[in-house]
Amino acid sequence: MRRARSVLAATLAASLAGCSLAPPYSVPPSPAAPAWKEAGPWQPAAATVQDPGTWWTLFDDPVLSGLEARIEAGNPDLAAAVARYDQADAALRESRAAALPSASLGGQAERARVSAGRPLSPGTAATYTDLRAGPSLDYEIDLFGRVRNAIKASAAQAQASADDVAGVRLALQARLADTYVQMRGLDARIALLRQTVGAFQRAYDLTDTRHSGGIASGIDVSRAASLLASARAELSGIAADRAAFEHAIAVLVGESPSAFALPVAEGQGAPPAIPVGVPSTLLERRPDIIAAERRIAAANARIGVARAALYPSITLSGGAGFETGNGSVIGASTGFWALGPLSAALSIFDGGARRARVRITRAQYEEAAAGYRSTVLAAFREVEDDLARARDLAAQEQDQQTATAAAERTRDLALIRYREGASDYLEVVTAQTAALDAQRSLLDLRTRRMQIAVDTIRATGGIPGQAPAS
């Protein structure tokens, strides 16, 4: 028995010292520049948050923070991603089991009669009983790394799946924040239109009074009524658009739109300062890039699995137990053990199937490597696009603020001139329309800047300089 244990230990040691047929792995090079092209000297000072998993606190909006916290428990897309990770983790556990011996426990009872005219050793007929019970063991000696590379591939795939969960989580968080800031942009439009309807109503009342006194014409009254009705119609349309965004937010947090409501809020927040870091940190932070790299590692390990199939598979078996034909089964005299057989099997002809499998795995590796490079390039492009948009929109908003202030002064002066009889109402209508258009454009620019801030955080994989929550 001691000798059997020694042989088994030596076999296990040989298995652990076996070779691996997977190619040496290294992360493919990525075209990372030393700095962002579009960042420039305008980039604001870095902002930080205490927890990288709560990047939305940069926007300083308690309602948004409350909604983001509900995604984890309520969003079905995130739940599906977590379930896919659980599958990958279970597959890893399954592959690891192949590195250990498989043991089974069995028993057998047989009642048989042998013939007196049996071949080779004829004699008298006999009837006997055979009782057998005990464990058995089978173990694949992993000399060529098939099992170890299968474990490496499963581990890398599980890591990629975990990063997929982080990517889905970040994408959902960004989608919720983007939908939320668009809804708040419509809230600002609603507040503007309510004020505008009030101002147009007062202008209409003034025109109607002047018309009753014979000072203004009926055309002026019609123009004032048309402008007022158009503003009211636009207000109703904006309310419908706002409801659609509210319903989208309800679905993202896993609630029925019928039971979900957010009150209209006045005012519009300013985009926070987003620290974008340097391009090289993107490779360590974006979940989709990390997941793509792990899939390359998995594909590399599968090449080793496929190449190992070109070599013999070696299996060691063993068993022990008790056997008797009569009396007690368990006893000192009925025990037995066996170490072996040590078997090897090699397919000598399969029509080229195994070599084709090697070619397939190599092509899958090349596909994964190309996908990784594509993911990296797309990530760099997204960040550069957001930085350029943020820069240009900031300058555009400053100019639009100047234009809006001038349009509002023109509107006020036109109304004063009309009251004093220095102009007709057409001048007032033109000035009011121009002022409303300028105010709309300013609100839209502020909303777009907030959206770009959200997308910059998504494109950089979270708060730069910190790892994403997973």
Coordinates of C-alpha atoms in Angstrom, one line a residue:
M1 CA 0.0 0.0 0.0
R2 CA 2.9 2.3 0.8
R3 CA 4.4 1.6 -2.6
A4 CA 1.1 2.4 -4.3
R5 CA 1.0 5.8 -2.5
S6 CA 4.6 6.5 -3.6
V7 CA 3.8 5.7 -7.2
L8 CA 0.7 7.9 -7.1
A9 CA 2.7 10.8 -5.6
A10 CA 5.3 10.5 -8.2
T11 CA 2.7 10.5 -11.0
L12 CA 1.0 13.6 -9.6
A13 CA 4.5 15.3 -9.4
A14 CA 5.1 14.5 -13.0
S15 CA 1.8 15.9 -14.0
L16 CA 2.4 19.2 -12.2
A17 CA 5.8 19.4 -13.9
G18 CA 4.4 18.7 -17.4
C19 CA 4.9 21.1 -20.3
S20 CA 2.4 23.6 -21.7
L21 CA 1.8 23.8 -25.4
A22 CA 0.1 27.2 -25.3
P23 CA 2.2 30.0 -27.0
P24 CA 3.8 32.5 -24.6
Y25 CA 1.3 35.2 -23.9
S26 CA 1.7 39.0 -23.9
V27 CA -0.8 41.8 -24.2
P28 CA -0.8 43.2 -27.8
P29 CA 0.7 46.6 -28.1
S30 CA -1.8 49.6 -28.2
P31 CA -1.3 52.9 -29.9
A32 CA -1.5 55.0 -26.7
A33 CA -0.4 58.6 -27.0
P34 CA 1.4 60.4 -24.1
A35 CA -1.5 62.9 -23.8
W36 CA -4.9 63.7 -25.2
K37 CA -4.9 65.7 -28.4
E38 CA -8.1 67.6 -27.6
A39 CA -7.5 68.2 -23.9
G40 CA -5.4 71.3 -24.3
P41 CA -4.8 74.0 -21.7
W42 CA -8.5 74.6 -21.2
Q43 CA -8.9 71.3 -19.3
P44 CA -10.3 72.2 -15.8
A45 CA -8.7 71.1 -12.5
A46 CA -9.3 67.5 -11.5
A47 CA -12.3 66.7 -9.4
T48 CA -12.5 63.6 -7.2
V49 CA -15.1 61.6 -5.4
Q50 CA -14.6 59.4 -2.3
D51 CA -15.9 56.2 -4.0
P52 CA -15.1 55.6 -7.7
G53 CA -18.4 53.6 -7.9
T54 CA -20.4 56.8 -7.2
W55 CA -19.0 59.1 -9.9
W56 CA -22.4 60.7 -10.3
T57 CA -21.9 62.6 -7.1
L58 CA -19.8 65.0 -9.1
F59 CA -23.1 66.4 -10.4
D60 CA -24.2 67.3 -6.9
D61 CA -27.8 66.2 -7.5
P62 CA -29.4 64.2 -4.7
V63 CA -32.2 63.0 -7.0
L64 CA -29.8 61.7 -9.5
S65 CA -27.8 60.0 -6.8
G66 CA -30.9 58.3 -5.4
L67 CA -31.8 57.0 -8.9
E68 CA -28.3 55.7 -9.6
A69 CA -28.4 53.7 -6.3
R70 CA -31.5 51.9 -7.5
I71 CA -30.0 50.5 -10.7
E72 CA -28.0 47.8 -8.8
A73 CA -31.1 46.1 -7.5
G74 CA -33.7 46.9 -10.1
N75 CA -32.3 46.9 -13.6
P76 CA -32.9 43.6 -15.5
D77 CA -30.0 44.1 -17.9
L78 CA -27.6 44.2 -15.1
A79 CA -29.1 41.2 -13.5
A80 CA -28.7 39.3 -16.8
A81 CA -25.0 40.3 -16.9
V82 CA -24.5 39.1 -13.4
A83 CA -26.1 35.8 -14.4
R84 CA -23.7 35.5 -17.3
Y85 CA -20.8 36.0 -14.9
D86 CA -22.2 33.3 -12.6
Q87 CA -22.2 30.9 -15.6
A88 CA -18.6 31.7 -16.4
D89 CA -17.5 31.3 -12.8
A90 CA -19.3 27.9 -12.6
A91 CA -17.5 26.9 -15.9
L92 CA -14.2 27.8 -14.2
R93 CA -15.0 25.6 -11.2
E94 CA -15.9 22.8 -13.6
S95 CA -12.6 23.0 -15.5
R96 CA -10.7 23.1 -12.2
A97 CA -12.3 19.8 -11.2
A98 CA -10.5 18.1 -14.1
A99 CA -7.2 18.7 -12.5
L100 CA -8.2 16.5 -9.5
P101 CA -8.7 12.7 -9.4
S102 CA -12.2 11.6 -9.8
A103 CA -13.3 9.1 -7.2
S104 CA -16.4 6.9 -7.0
L105 CA -17.8 4.4 -4.6
G106 CA -19.6 1.3 -5.8
G107 CA -20.8 -2.1 -4.9
Q108 CA -21.6 -5.3 -6.9
A109 CA -23.5 -8.4 -6.1
E110 CA -23.5 -11.4 -8.5
R111 CA -24.9 -14.9 -8.4
A112 CA -23.6 -17.1 -11.2
R113 CA -23.1 -20.7 -12.3
V114 CA -20.2 -21.9 -14.5
S115 CA -20.6 -24.7 -17.0
A116 CA -18.8 -28.0 -16.6
G117 CA -18.2 -27.9 -20.4
R118 CA -16.6 -24.5 -20.3
P119 CA -13.6 -24.0 -22.7
L120 CA -9.9 -24.0 -21.6
S121 CA -10.5 -25.4 -18.1
P122 CA -13.5 -27.8 -18.2
G123 CA -14.5 -29.5 -15.0
T124 CA -17.5 -29.7 -12.9
A125 CA -20.3 -27.2 -12.8
A126 CA -20.3 -24.8 -9.9
T127 CA -22.6 -22.1 -8.5
Y128 CA -21.1 -19.2 -6.6
T129 CA -21.8 -15.8 -5.1
D130 CA -19.5 -12.7 -5.6
L131 CA -19.9 -9.7 -3.4
R132 CA -17.7 -6.7 -4.1
A133 CA -17.6 -3.1 -2.6
G134 CA -15.1 -0.3 -2.5
P135 CA -13.9 3.0 -4.0
S136 CA -12.2 3.5 -7.4
L137 CA -10.1 6.4 -8.7
D138 CA -9.2 7.8 -12.2
Y139 CA -6.8 10.6 -12.9
E140 CA -5.6 12.2 -16.1
I141 CA -1.8 12.9 -16.0
D142 CA -1.6 16.3 -17.5
L143 CA 1.8 16.0 -19.2
F144 CA 1.0 18.2 -22.1
G145 CA -1.0 20.9 -20.3
R146 CA -4.4 20.2 -21.7
V147 CA -6.1 20.5 -18.3
R148 CA -4.0 23.4 -17.1
N149 CA -4.6 25.4 -20.2
A150 CA -8.3 24.7 -20.1
I151 CA -8.3 26.1 -16.6
K152 CA -6.4 29.2 -17.7
A153 CA -8.9 29.7 -20.5
S154 CA -11.9 29.4 -18.2
A155 CA -10.2 31.7 -15.6
A156 CA -9.6 34.4 -18.3
Q157 CA -13.1 34.0 -19.6
A158 CA -14.5 34.4 -16.1
Q159 CA -12.4 37.5 -15.6
A160 CA -13.7 38.9 -18.9
S161 CA -17.3 38.2 -17.8
A162 CA -16.7 40.0 -14.5
D163 CA -15.4 43.0 -16.5
D164 CA -18.5 42.7 -18.8
V165 CA -20.6 43.2 -15.7
A166 CA -18.7 46.3 -14.7
G167 CA -19.1 47.6 -18.3
V168 CA -22.8 47.0 -18.3
R169 CA -23.1 48.6 -14.9
L170 CA -21.2 51.7 -16.1
A171 CA -23.1 51.9 -19.4
L172 CA -26.5 51.7 -17.5
Q173 CA -25.4 54.3 -15.0
A174 CA -24.3 56.7 -17.8
R175 CA -27.5 56.0 -19.7
L176 CA -29.5 56.9 -16.6
A177 CA -27.5 60.1 -16.0
D178 CA -27.8 61.1 -19.7
T179 CA -31.6 60.5 -19.7
Y180 CA -31.9 62.4 -16.4
V181 CA -30.0 65.5 -17.6
Q182 CA -32.0 65.6 -20.8
M183 CA -35.2 65.5 -18.7
R184 CA -33.9 68.3 -16.5
G185 CA -33.1 70.2 -19.7
L186 CA -36.7 69.9 -20.7
D187 CA -37.7 71.0 -17.2
A188 CA -35.7 74.2 -17.8
R189 CA -37.5 74.6 -21.1
I190 CA -40.9 74.2 -19.4
A191 CA -39.9 76.8 -16.8
L192 CA -38.8 79.2 -19.6
L193 CA -42.1 78.6 -21.6
R194 CA -44.2 79.1 -18.5
Q195 CA -42.5 82.5 -18.0
T196 CA -42.8 83.2 -21.8
V197 CA -46.6 82.4 -21.8
G198 CA -47.1 84.8 -18.9
A199 CA -45.1 87.5 -20.7
F200 CA -47.0 86.9 -24.0
Q201 CA -50.3 86.9 -22.2
R202 CA -49.5 90.4 -20.7
A203 CA -48.4 91.6 -24.1
Y204 CA -51.6 90.3 -25.6
D205 CA -53.7 92.1 -22.9
L206 CA -51.8 95.3 -23.6
T207 CA -52.4 95.0 -27.3
D208 CA -56.1 94.2 -26.9
T209 CA -56.5 97.2 -24.5
R210 CA -54.8 99.5 -27.0
H211 CA -57.0 98.1 -29.8
S212 CA -60.1 98.8 -27.7
G213 CA -58.9 102.3 -27.3
G214 CA -58.3 102.7 -31.0
I215 CA -54.6 102.9 -30.7
A216 CA -53.6 99.5 -32.0
S217 CA -54.9 97.7 -35.1
G218 CA -56.6 94.3 -35.3
I219 CA -53.5 93.0 -37.0
D220 CA -51.5 93.7 -33.8
V221 CA -54.0 91.8 -31.7
S222 CA -53.9 88.8 -34.1
R223 CA -50.1 88.8 -34.0
A224 CA -50.1 88.8 -30.2
A225 CA -52.7 86.0 -30.0
S226 CA -50.7 83.9 -32.5
L227 CA -47.5 84.3 -30.5
L228 CA -49.3 83.4 -27.3
A229 CA -51.0 80.3 -28.8
S230 CA -47.7 79.1 -30.3
A231 CA -45.9 79.3 -26.9
R232 CA -48.7 77.4 -25.2
A233 CA -48.6 74.7 -27.9
E234 CA -44.8 74.4 -27.5
L235 CA -45.3 74.0 -23.8
S236 CA -47.7 71.1 -24.3
G237 CA -45.3 69.4 -26.7
I238 CA -42.3 69.8 -24.3
A239 CA -44.4 68.2 -21.5
A240 CA -45.1 65.2 -23.6
D241 CA -41.4 64.8 -24.4
R242 CA -40.6 65.1 -20.8
A243 CA -43.0 62.3 -19.9
A244 CA -41.2 60.0 -22.3
F245 CA -37.8 60.7 -20.6
E246 CA -39.4 60.1 -17.2
H247 CA -40.8 56.7 -18.4
A248 CA -37.3 55.7 -19.6
I249 CA -35.8 56.5 -16.2
A250 CA -38.5 54.3 -14.6
V251 CA -37.5 51.3 -16.8
L252 CA -33.8 51.8 -16.1
V253 CA -34.3 51.6 -12.3
G254 CA -36.6 48.6 -12.8
E255 CA -39.9 50.2 -12.0
S256 CA -43.2 50.4 -13.9
P257 CA -43.6 53.8 -15.6
S258 CA -47.2 53.8 -14.3
A259 CA -46.1 54.0 -10.7
F260 CA -43.1 56.3 -11.2
A261 CA -43.0 60.1 -11.1
L262 CA -40.4 62.9 -10.8
P263 CA -41.5 66.4 -10.2
V264 CA -40.5 69.2 -12.6
A265 CA -37.4 71.0 -11.2
E266 CA -36.5 74.6 -12.1
G267 CA -32.9 75.6 -12.9
Q268 CA -30.2 73.7 -14.6
G269 CA -26.9 72.4 -13.2
A270 CA -23.5 73.1 -14.5
P271 CA -21.2 70.4 -15.9
P272 CA -18.6 69.3 -13.3
A273 CA -14.8 69.2 -14.0
I274 CA -13.9 65.8 -15.3
P275 CA -10.3 64.6 -14.8
V276 CA -9.5 62.6 -17.9
G277 CA -6.0 61.5 -16.9
V278 CA -3.7 60.3 -19.6
P279 CA -4.5 57.9 -22.4
S280 CA -2.5 55.0 -21.0
T281 CA -4.7 54.8 -17.9
L282 CA -7.7 54.1 -20.2
L283 CA -6.3 50.7 -20.9
E284 CA -6.4 49.9 -17.2
R285 CA -9.7 51.4 -16.4
R286 CA -12.3 50.8 -19.2
P287 CA -14.1 47.5 -18.5
D288 CA -14.6 46.7 -22.2
I289 CA -10.9 47.0 -22.9
I290 CA -10.0 44.9 -19.9
A291 CA -12.6 42.3 -20.9
A292 CA -11.2 42.3 -24.5
E293 CA -7.7 41.6 -23.2
R294 CA -8.8 38.8 -21.0
R295 CA -10.5 37.2 -24.1
I296 CA -7.2 37.2 -25.9
A297 CA -5.6 35.4 -22.9
A298 CA -8.4 32.8 -23.0
A299 CA -8.0 32.3 -26.8
N300 CA -4.2 31.9 -26.3
A301 CA -4.8 29.2 -23.6
R302 CA -7.2 27.3 -25.9
I303 CA -4.4 27.0 -28.5
G304 CA -2.6 24.9 -25.9
V305 CA -5.6 22.8 -25.3
A306 CA -6.0 22.1 -29.0
R307 CA -2.3 21.3 -29.4
A308 CA -2.3 18.9 -26.5
A309 CA -4.9 16.8 -28.4
L310 CA -2.1 16.0 -30.9
Y311 CA -0.3 14.0 -28.1
P312 CA -1.3 11.0 -26.1
S313 CA -3.7 11.3 -23.2
I314 CA -2.4 9.4 -20.2
T315 CA -4.8 8.1 -17.5
L316 CA -4.0 6.4 -14.2
S317 CA -6.7 4.3 -12.5
G318 CA -6.8 2.5 -9.2
G319 CA -9.2 0.8 -6.8
A320 CA -9.6 -0.8 -3.5
G321 CA -12.2 -2.5 -1.5
F322 CA -13.5 -5.9 -0.3
E323 CA -14.6 -9.0 -2.1
T324 CA -15.9 -12.3 -1.0
G325 CA -18.0 -15.2 -2.2
N326 CA -19.5 -16.1 1.2
G327 CA -19.6 -14.8 4.7
S328 CA -18.8 -11.3 5.8
V329 CA -17.7 -8.9 3.1
I330 CA -15.5 -6.6 5.2
G331 CA -12.6 -8.3 6.8
A332 CA -8.8 -8.5 6.8
S333 CA -8.8 -11.5 4.5
T334 CA -11.3 -10.0 2.0
G335 CA -9.5 -6.7 1.2
F336 CA -7.9 -5.9 -2.1
W337 CA -6.3 -3.0 -3.9
A338 CA -5.0 -2.3 -7.4
L339 CA -2.9 0.6 -8.8
G340 CA -3.5 0.7 -12.5
P341 CA -3.8 0.4 -15.3
L342 CA -1.7 3.3 -16.5
S343 CA -3.1 3.8 -19.9
A344 CA -2.2 6.0 -22.9
A345 CA -4.3 6.7 -25.9
L346 CA -3.4 8.5 -29.1
S347 CA -5.6 8.9 -32.2
I348 CA -3.5 8.0 -35.2
F349 CA -6.0 9.0 -37.9
D350 CA -8.8 11.5 -37.6
G351 CA -8.8 13.0 -41.1
G352 CA -7.0 16.1 -39.9
A353 CA -9.7 17.1 -37.4
R354 CA -7.2 17.9 -34.5
R355 CA -4.9 20.0 -36.7
A356 CA -7.9 21.8 -38.0
R357 CA -8.9 22.5 -34.4
V358 CA -5.4 24.0 -33.8
R359 CA -5.9 26.3 -36.8
I360 CA -9.3 27.3 -35.6
T361 CA -8.0 28.3 -32.1
R362 CA -5.1 30.3 -33.7
A363 CA -7.6 32.1 -35.9
Q364 CA -9.8 32.8 -32.8
Y365 CA -6.8 34.2 -31.1
E366 CA -6.1 36.6 -34.0
E367 CA -9.8 37.6 -34.0
A368 CA -9.7 38.4 -30.3
A369 CA -6.5 40.4 -30.8
A370 CA -8.0 42.4 -33.6
G371 CA -11.1 43.0 -31.5
Y372 CA -8.9 44.2 -28.7
R373 CA -7.2 46.7 -30.9
S374 CA -10.5 47.9 -32.3
T375 CA -11.9 48.3 -28.8
V376 CA -8.9 50.4 -27.8
L377 CA -9.0 52.6 -30.8
A378 CA -12.7 53.2 -30.4
A379 CA -12.2 54.1 -26.8
F380 CA -9.5 56.7 -27.7
R381 CA -11.8 58.1 -30.3
E382 CA -14.7 58.5 -27.9
V383 CA -12.6 60.3 -25.4
E384 CA -11.1 62.7 -28.0
D385 CA -14.6 63.3 -29.4
D386 CA -15.9 64.2 -26.0
L387 CA -13.0 66.5 -25.2
A388 CA -13.4 68.3 -28.4
R389 CA -17.2 68.7 -28.0
A390 CA -16.7 69.9 -24.4
R391 CA -14.2 72.5 -25.4
D392 CA -16.3 73.8 -28.3
L393 CA -19.6 73.7 -26.5
A394 CA -18.1 75.7 -23.6
A395 CA -17.0 78.4 -26.0
Q396 CA -20.3 78.3 -27.8
E397 CA -22.2 78.7 -24.6
Q398 CA -20.3 81.9 -23.7
D399 CA -21.1 83.4 -27.1
Q400 CA -24.7 82.3 -26.8
Q401 CA -25.0 83.9 -23.4
T402 CA -23.9 87.2 -25.0
A403 CA -26.4 86.7 -27.8
T404 CA -29.2 85.9 -25.4
A405 CA -28.6 88.9 -23.3
A406 CA -28.6 91.2 -26.4
A407 CA -31.9 89.6 -27.7
E408 CA -33.6 90.1 -24.3
R409 CA -32.5 93.8 -24.2
T410 CA -33.9 94.2 -27.8
R411 CA -37.2 92.6 -26.8
D412 CA -37.6 94.8 -23.7
L413 CA -36.7 98.0 -25.8
A414 CA -39.2 96.9 -28.5
L415 CA -42.0 96.6 -26.0
I416 CA -41.2 100.0 -24.5
R417 CA -41.2 101.6 -27.9
Y418 CA -44.6 99.9 -28.7
R419 CA -46.1 101.2 -25.4
E420 CA -44.9 104.7 -26.3
G421 CA -46.3 104.5 -29.8
A422 CA -42.9 104.7 -31.5
S423 CA -43.3 101.4 -33.4
D424 CA -45.9 98.8 -34.4
Y425 CA -46.4 95.4 -32.9
L426 CA -44.5 93.6 -35.7
E427 CA -41.3 94.9 -34.1
V428 CA -42.3 93.5 -30.8
V429 CA -43.2 90.1 -32.3
T430 CA -39.9 89.9 -34.1
A431 CA -37.9 90.8 -30.9
Q432 CA -39.9 88.4 -28.7
T433 CA -39.4 85.5 -31.2
A434 CA -35.7 86.2 -31.4
A435 CA -35.3 86.3 -27.6
L436 CA -37.2 83.1 -27.2
D437 CA -35.0 81.4 -29.8
A438 CA -31.9 82.6 -28.1
Q439 CA -33.0 81.4 -24.7
R440 CA -33.9 78.0 -26.1
S441 CA -30.5 77.6 -27.7
L442 CA -28.8 78.5 -24.5
L443 CA -30.7 75.9 -22.5
D444 CA -30.0 73.3 -25.2
L445 CA -26.3 74.1 -25.1
R446 CA -26.3 73.6 -21.3
T447 CA -28.0 70.3 -21.6
R448 CA -25.6 69.1 -24.2
R449 CA -22.6 70.1 -22.0
M450 CA -24.1 68.0 -19.2
Q451 CA -24.5 65.1 -21.6
I452 CA -20.9 65.4 -22.8
A453 CA -19.8 65.4 -19.1
V454 CA -21.7 62.1 -18.5
D455 CA -20.3 60.6 -21.7
T456 CA -16.8 61.6 -20.8
I457 CA -17.0 59.7 -17.6
R458 CA -18.4 56.7 -19.4
A459 CA -15.7 56.9 -22.2
T460 CA -12.9 57.1 -19.6
G461 CA -14.2 54.1 -17.7
G462 CA -15.2 55.9 -14.5
I463 CA -13.4 58.5 -12.4
P464 CA -9.9 58.7 -14.0
G465 CA -7.1 57.5 -11.7
Q466 CA -9.3 55.1 -9.9
A467 CA -10.5 51.7 -10.7
P468 CA -14.1 51.1 -11.7
A469 CA -16.5 49.4 -9.3
S470 CA -16.9 45.7 -10.1

